[in-house]
Structure formats: structure tokens, C-alpha cells
XYZ file of N, CA and C in Angstrom:
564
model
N -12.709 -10.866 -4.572
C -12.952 -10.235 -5.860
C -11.674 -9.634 -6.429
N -11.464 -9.760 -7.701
C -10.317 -9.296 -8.166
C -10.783 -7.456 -8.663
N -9.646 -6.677 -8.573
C -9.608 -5.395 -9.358
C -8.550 -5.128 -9.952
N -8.824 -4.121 -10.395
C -8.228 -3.562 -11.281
C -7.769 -2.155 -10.483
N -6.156 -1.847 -11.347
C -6.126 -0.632 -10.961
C -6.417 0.798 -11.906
N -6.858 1.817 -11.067
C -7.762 3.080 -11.842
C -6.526 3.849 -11.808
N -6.039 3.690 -13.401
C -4.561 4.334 -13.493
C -4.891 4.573 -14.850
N -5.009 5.646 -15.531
C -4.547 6.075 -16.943
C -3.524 5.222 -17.528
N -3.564 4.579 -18.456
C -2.773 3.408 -19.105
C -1.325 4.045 -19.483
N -1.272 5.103 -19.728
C -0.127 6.176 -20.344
C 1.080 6.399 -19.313
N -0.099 6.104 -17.997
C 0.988 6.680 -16.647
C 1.259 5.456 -15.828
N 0.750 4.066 -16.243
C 1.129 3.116 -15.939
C 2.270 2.391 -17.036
N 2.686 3.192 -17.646
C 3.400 2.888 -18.319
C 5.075 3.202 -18.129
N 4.946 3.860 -16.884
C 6.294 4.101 -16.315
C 6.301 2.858 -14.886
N 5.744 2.390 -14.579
C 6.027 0.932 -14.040
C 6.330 -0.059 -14.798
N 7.406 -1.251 -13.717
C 7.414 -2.455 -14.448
C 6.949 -3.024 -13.452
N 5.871 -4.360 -13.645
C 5.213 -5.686 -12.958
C 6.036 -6.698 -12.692
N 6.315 -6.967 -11.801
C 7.446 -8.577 -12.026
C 6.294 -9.868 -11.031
N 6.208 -10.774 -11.951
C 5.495 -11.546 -11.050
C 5.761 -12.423 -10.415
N 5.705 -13.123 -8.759
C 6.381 -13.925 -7.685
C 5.392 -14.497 -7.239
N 5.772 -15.272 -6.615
C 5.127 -16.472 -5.861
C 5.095 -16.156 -4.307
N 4.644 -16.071 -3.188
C 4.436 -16.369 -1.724
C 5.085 -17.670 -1.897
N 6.141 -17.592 -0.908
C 6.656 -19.169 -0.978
C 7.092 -19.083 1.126
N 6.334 -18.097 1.215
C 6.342 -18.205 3.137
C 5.453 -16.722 3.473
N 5.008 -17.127 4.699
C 3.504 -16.540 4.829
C 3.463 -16.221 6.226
N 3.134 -14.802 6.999
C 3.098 -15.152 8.485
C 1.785 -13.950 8.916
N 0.909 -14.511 9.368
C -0.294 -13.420 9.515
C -0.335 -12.997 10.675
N 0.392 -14.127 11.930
C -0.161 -14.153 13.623
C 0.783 -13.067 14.543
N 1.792 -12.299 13.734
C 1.925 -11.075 14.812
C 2.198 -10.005 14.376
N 2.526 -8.875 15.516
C 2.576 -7.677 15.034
C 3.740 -7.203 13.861
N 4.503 -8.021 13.473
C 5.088 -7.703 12.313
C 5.269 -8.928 11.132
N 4.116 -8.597 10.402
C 3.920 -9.835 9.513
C 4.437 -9.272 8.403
N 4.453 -10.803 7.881
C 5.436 -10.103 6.269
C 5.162 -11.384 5.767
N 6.025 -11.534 4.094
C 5.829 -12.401 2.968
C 7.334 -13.004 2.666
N 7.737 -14.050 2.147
C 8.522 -14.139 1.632
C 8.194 -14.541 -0.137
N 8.991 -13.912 -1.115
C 8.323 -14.180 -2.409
C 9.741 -14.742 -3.285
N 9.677 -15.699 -4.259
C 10.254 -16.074 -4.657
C 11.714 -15.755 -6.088
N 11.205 -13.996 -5.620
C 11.880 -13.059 -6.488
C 13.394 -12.314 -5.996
N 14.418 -12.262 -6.204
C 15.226 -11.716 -5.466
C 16.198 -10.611 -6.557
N 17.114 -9.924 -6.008
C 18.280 -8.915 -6.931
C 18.411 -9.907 -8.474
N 18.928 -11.215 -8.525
C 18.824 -11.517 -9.661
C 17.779 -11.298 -10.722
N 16.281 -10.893 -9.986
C 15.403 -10.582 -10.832
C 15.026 -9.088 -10.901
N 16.058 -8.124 -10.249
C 15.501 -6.679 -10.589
C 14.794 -6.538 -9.043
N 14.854 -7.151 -8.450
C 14.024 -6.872 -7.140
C 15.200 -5.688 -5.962
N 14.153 -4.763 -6.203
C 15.093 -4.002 -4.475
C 14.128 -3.286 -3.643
N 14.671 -3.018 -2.548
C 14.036 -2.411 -1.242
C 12.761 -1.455 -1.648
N 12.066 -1.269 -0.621
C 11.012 -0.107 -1.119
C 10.001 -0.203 -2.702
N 10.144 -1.645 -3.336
C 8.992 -1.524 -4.491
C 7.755 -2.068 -3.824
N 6.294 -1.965 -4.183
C 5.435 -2.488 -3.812
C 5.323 -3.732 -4.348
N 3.927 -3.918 -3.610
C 3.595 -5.160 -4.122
C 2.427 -5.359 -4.083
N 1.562 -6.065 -5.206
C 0.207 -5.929 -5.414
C -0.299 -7.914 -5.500
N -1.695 -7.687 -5.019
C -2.417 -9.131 -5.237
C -3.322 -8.768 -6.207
N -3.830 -10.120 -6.860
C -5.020 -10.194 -7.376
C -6.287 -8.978 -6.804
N -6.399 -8.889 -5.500
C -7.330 -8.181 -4.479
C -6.772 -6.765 -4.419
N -5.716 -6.281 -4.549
C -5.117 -5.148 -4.557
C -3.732 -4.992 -3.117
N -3.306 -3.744 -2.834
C -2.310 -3.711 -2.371
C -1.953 -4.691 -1.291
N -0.526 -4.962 -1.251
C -0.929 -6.020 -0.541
C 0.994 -6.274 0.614
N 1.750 -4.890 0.236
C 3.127 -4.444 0.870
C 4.014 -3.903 0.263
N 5.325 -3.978 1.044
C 6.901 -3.436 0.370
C 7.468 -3.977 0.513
N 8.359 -4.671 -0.396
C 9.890 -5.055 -0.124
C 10.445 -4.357 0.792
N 10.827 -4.987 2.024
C 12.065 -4.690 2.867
C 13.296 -5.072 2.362
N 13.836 -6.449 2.883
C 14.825 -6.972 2.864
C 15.129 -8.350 1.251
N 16.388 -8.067 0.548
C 15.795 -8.730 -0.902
C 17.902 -9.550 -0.577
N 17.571 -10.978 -1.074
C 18.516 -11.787 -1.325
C 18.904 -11.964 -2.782
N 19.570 -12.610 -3.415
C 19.523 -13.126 -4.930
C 18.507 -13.733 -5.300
N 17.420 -14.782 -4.871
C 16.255 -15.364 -5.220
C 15.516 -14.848 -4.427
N 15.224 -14.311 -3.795
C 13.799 -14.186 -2.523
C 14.051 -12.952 -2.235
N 12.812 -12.470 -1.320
C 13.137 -10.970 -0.588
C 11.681 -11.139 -0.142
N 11.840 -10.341 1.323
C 10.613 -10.755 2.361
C 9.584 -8.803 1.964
N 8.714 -9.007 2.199
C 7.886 -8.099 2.364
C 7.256 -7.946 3.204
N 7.056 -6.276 3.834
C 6.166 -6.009 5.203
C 4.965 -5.949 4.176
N 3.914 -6.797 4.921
C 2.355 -6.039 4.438
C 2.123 -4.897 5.088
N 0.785 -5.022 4.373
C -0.050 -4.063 4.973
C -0.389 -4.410 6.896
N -0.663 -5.774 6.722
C -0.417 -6.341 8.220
C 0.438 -6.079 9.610
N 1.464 -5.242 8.916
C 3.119 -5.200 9.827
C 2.687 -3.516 10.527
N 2.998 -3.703 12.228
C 3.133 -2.395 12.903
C 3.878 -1.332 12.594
N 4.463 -1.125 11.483
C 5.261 -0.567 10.802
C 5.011 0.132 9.608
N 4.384 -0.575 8.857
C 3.394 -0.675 7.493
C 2.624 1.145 7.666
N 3.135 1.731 6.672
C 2.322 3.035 6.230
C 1.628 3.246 5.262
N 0.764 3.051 4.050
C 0.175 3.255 2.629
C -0.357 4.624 2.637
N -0.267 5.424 1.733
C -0.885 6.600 1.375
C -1.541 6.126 0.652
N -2.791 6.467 0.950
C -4.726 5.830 0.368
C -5.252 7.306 1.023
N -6.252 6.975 -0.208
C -7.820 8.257 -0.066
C -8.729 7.214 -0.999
N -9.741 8.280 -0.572
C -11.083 7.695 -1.454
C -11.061 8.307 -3.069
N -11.194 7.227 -3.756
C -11.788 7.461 -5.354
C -12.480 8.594 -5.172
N -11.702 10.007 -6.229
C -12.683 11.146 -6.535
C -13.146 11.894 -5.816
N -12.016 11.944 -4.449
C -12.453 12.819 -3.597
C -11.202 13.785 -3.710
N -10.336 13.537 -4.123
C -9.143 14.519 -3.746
C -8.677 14.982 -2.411
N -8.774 13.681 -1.868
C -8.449 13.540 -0.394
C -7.274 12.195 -0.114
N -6.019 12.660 0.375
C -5.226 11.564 0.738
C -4.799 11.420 2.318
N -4.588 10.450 2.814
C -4.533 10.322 4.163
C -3.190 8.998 4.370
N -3.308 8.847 5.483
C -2.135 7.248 5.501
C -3.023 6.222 6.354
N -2.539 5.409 5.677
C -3.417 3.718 6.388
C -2.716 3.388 6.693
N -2.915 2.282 8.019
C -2.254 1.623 8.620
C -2.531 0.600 9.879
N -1.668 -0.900 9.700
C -2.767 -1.272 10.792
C -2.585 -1.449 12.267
N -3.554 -1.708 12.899
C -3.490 -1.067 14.516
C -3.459 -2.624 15.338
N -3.203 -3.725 14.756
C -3.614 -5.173 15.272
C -4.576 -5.406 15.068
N -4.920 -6.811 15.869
C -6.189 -7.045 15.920
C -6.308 -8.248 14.827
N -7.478 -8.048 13.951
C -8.315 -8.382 13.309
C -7.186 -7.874 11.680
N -6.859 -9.305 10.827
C -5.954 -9.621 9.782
C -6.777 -8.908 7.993
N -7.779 -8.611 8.893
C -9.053 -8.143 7.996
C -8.780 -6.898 7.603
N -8.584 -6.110 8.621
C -9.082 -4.594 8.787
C -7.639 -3.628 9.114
N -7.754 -2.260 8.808
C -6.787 -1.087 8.749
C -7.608 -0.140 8.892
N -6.562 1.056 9.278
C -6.943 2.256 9.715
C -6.579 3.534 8.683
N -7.878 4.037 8.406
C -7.147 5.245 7.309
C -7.695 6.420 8.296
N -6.360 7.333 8.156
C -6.559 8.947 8.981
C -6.135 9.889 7.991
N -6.433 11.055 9.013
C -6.091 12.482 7.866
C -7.280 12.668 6.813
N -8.145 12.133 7.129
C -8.859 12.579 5.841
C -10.277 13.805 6.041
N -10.043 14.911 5.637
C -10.390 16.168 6.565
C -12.443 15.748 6.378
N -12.741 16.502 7.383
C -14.235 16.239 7.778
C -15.181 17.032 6.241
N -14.670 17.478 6.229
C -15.677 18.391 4.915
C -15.573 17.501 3.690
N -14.806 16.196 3.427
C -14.783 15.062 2.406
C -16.154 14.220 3.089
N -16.793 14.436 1.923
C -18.080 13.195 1.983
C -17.220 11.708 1.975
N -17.923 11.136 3.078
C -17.231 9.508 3.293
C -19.062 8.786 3.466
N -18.939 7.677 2.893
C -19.641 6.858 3.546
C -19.296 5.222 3.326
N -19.931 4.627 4.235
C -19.738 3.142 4.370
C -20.020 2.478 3.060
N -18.949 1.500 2.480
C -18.673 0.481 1.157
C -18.404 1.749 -0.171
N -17.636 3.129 0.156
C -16.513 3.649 -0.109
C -15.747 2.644 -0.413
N -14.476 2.538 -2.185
C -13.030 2.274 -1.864
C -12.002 3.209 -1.826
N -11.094 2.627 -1.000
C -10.334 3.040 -0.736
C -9.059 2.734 -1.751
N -8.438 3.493 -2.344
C -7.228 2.920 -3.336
C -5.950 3.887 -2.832
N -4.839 3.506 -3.168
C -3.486 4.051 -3.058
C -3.533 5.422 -3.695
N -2.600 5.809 -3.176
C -2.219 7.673 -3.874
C -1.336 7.711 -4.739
N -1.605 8.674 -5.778
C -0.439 9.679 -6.454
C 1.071 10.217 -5.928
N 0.635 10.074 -4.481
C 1.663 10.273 -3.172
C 2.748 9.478 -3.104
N 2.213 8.461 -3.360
C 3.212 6.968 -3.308
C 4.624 7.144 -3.726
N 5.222 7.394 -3.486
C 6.606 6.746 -4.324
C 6.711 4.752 -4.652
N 5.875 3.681 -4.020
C 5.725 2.842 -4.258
C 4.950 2.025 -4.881
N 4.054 2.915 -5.025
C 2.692 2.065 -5.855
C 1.961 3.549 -6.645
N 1.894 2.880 -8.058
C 1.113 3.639 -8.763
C -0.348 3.816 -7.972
N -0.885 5.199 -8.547
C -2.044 6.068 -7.834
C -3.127 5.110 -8.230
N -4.367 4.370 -7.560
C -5.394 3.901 -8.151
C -5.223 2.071 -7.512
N -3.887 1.709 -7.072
C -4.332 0.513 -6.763
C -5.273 0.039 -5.841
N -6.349 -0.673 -5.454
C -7.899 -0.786 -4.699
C -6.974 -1.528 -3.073
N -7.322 -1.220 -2.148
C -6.783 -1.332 -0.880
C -8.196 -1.974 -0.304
N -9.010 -1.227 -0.166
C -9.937 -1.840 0.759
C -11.463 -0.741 0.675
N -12.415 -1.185 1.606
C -13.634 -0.618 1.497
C -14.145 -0.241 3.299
N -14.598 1.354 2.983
C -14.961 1.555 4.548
C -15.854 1.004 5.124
N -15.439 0.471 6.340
C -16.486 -0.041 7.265
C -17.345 0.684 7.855
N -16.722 1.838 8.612
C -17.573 2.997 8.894
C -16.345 3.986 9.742
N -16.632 5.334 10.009
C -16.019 6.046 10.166
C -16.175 6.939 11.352
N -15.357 7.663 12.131
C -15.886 8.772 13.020
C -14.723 10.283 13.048
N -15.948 11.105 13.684
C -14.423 12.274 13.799
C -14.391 12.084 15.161
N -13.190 11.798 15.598
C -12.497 12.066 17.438
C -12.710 13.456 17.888
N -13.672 13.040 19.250
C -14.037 15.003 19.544
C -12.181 15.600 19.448
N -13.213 16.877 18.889
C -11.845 17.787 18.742
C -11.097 17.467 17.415
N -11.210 16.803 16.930
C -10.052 16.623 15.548
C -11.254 17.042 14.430
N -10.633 17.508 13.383
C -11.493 18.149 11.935
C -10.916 16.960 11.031
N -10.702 15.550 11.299
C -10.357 14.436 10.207
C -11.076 13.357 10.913
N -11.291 12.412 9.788
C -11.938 11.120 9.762
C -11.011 9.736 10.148
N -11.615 9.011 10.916
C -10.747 8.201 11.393
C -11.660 6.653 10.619
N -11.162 5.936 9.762
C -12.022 5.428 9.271
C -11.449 3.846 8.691
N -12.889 3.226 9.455
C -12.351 1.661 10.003
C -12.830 1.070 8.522
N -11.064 0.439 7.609
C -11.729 -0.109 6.309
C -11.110 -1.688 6.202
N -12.358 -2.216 5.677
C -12.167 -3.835 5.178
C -11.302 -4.180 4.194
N -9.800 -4.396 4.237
C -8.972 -5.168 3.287
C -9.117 -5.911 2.009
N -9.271 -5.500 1.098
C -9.414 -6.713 -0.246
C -8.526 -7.737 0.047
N -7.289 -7.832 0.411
C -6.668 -8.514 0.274
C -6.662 -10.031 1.259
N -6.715 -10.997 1.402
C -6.821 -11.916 2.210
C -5.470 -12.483 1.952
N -4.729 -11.621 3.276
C -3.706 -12.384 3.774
C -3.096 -13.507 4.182
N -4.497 -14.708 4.736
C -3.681 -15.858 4.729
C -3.737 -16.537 3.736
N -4.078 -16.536 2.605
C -4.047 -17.157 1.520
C -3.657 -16.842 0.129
N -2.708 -15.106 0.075
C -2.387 -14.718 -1.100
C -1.332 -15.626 -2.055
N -1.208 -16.210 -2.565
C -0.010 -17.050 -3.514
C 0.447 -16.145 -4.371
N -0.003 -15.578 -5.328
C 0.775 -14.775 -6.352
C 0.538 -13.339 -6.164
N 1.788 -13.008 -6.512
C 1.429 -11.131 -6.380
C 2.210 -10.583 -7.674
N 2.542 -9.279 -7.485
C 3.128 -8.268 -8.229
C 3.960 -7.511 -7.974
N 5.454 -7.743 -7.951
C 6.551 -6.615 -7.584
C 6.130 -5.166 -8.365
N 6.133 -4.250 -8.066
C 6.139 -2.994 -9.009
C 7.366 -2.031 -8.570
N 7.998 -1.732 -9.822
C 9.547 -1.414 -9.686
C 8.850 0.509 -10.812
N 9.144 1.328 -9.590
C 9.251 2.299 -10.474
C 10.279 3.488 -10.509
N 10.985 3.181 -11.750
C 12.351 3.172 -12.139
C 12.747 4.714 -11.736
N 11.325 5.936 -12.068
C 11.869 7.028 -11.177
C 11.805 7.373 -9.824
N 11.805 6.214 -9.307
C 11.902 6.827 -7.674
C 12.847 7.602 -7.183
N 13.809 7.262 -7.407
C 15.465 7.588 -7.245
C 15.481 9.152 -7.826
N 15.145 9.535 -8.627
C 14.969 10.789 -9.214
C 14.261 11.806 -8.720
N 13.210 11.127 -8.092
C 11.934 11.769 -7.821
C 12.640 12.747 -5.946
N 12.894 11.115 -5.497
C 13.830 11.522 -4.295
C 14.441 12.380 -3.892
N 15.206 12.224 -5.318
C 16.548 13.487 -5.118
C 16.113 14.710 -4.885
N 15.341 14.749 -5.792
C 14.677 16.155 -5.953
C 13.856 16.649 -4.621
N 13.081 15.868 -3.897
C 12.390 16.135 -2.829
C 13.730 16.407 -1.454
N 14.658 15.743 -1.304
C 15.551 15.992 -0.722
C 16.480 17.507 -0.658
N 16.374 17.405 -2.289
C 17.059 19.160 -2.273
C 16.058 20.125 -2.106
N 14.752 19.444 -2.278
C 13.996 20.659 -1.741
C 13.800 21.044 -0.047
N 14.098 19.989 0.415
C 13.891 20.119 2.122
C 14.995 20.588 2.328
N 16.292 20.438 1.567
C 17.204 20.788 2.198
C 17.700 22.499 2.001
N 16.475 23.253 1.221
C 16.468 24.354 1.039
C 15.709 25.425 1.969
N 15.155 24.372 3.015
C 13.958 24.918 4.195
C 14.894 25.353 5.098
């Protein structure tokens, strides 16, 4: 199913979309990634996301003059800041192996109503992806004795072995945004 992202049009208006092709594909280990047919000649650099038809779907790592590979969501490495629609709850996803389907969202405190076929979309948090892009839907959830957060097993929109086209998203104040978070830590 395709979505849409739940972004105020005003504040998606400080992104740019660049659109690429999958032109290499690897789902079968613990650090999977994309290669897309976009590289520096097209505005492409490190750290922009990247979106499918289905919703989030990685980051630019490593970028050439035509091409540049992306970790998915798939890669042991791979972090997304996601919460649930309208809860005012953000947590980090991420996946644990296994099954090319499924990810893990934590942090998300016990007193947030969750239930099963919940979506899950990206955060405000992001420095890489505008707030609202659709990630996936909960499978079901538990709290680990002793922890006051939800550990919560969600189904991927995205179908990794077969994505062809996606969406670079380049947002131009990251660099700014950075700075600023940097001089603030560096005031602790």
C-alpha cells in the first residue's frame, strides 16, 4: 500500500525530494543496504534519507558522482526515530535480524496507549527525514519485567526485496541545526 506522509505542507516545504532508481539490492545479511542511481553530481550526500512508495525505507552512507549506497532500515546499524501517530511519544527503531519484514521500536514509556495495527511514522527528532513519514504497523507489544517502556514488534511497509524507486530527501538545514546542538552540549 502506498502512503503518504502526515507533514503540514508549509513544513515540508523546507525539504527537497530527488528521485533514484535501486539499481543493486541486498536483503540476506546483517548489513543490508541499496545502491541508487543518484550520486554528488546530483546533490546527493551522506546522512539524507530515503523514502519508498511504502514509506521509510534508509540513509545515505557512502555517495560517488552517479550512485551512493544506502543502509536500510534492514542494516545492524540502522537507527530511525519513530513513535506512534498522536501520541506524543518518540522512541528509536531498529532491526534485530531475522525476519526482512519486521523491526523493533523501544523507549516508548508504558502510560502511552499502544495497540496492535497502530502506525508507526518517523519523528520531528529526525535530522533525516521529515516528521510523519509511515514506517510500519505494530504487531504487538510487551513491557520487559522491570522496565516502564514498550518493546514493540512492528510490520515494515516497506518490502525490501523489491523496492525500485525511492526518494532522496536533502534537508538543507541540517548543518545548522547541528551546529547549534553541538554548542549546546558543548556548554554541559
Amino acid at each position: 500500500p502506498s502512503h503518504d506522509i502526515r507533514q503540514p505542507a508549509d513544513s515540508l516545504a523546507e525539504y527537497r525530494f530527488i528521485p533514484a532508481r535501486v539499481v543493486g539490492n541486498n536483503t540476506a545479511h546483517r548489513h543490508n543496504y541499496l545502491i541508487l542511481n543518484r550520486g554528488s553530481a546530483h546533490g546527493i550526500k551522506s546522512r539524507m534519507g530515503v523514502a519508498g512508495p511504502s514509506g521509510a525505507v534508509g540513509i545515505v552512507d557512502q555517495v560517488s558522482d552517479n550512485f551512493c549506497s544506502v543502509i536500510t532500515l534492514l542494516h545492524s546499524k540502522a537507527r530511525l526515530s519513530a513513535g506512534l501517530a498522536k501520541k506524543d511519544a518518540v522512541g528509536t527503531l531498529f532491526w534485530e535480524g531475522g525476519l526482512i519484514s519486521r523491526a523493533t521500536l523501544i523507549d516508548i514509556p508504558m502510560h502511552v496507549p499502544v495497540k496492535a495495527g497502530d502506525t508507526i511514522y518517523t519523528s520531528s527528532y529526525s535530522l533525516t527525514f521529515p516528521s510523519g513519514v509511515p514506517v510500519g504497523r505494530v504487531r504487538n507489544y510487551r513491557i520487559p519485567d522491570g522496565e516502564s517502556v514498550y518493546r514493540i514488534s512492528v510490520d515494515l511497509f516497506t518490502d525490501f526485496r523489491s523496492v525500485q524507486y525511492v526518494h532522496l530527501i536533502d534537508y538543507p538545514k541540517r548543518y545548522e541545526r547541528l551546529q547549534l546542538e553541538e554548542k549546546i552540549a558543548q556548554d554541559d
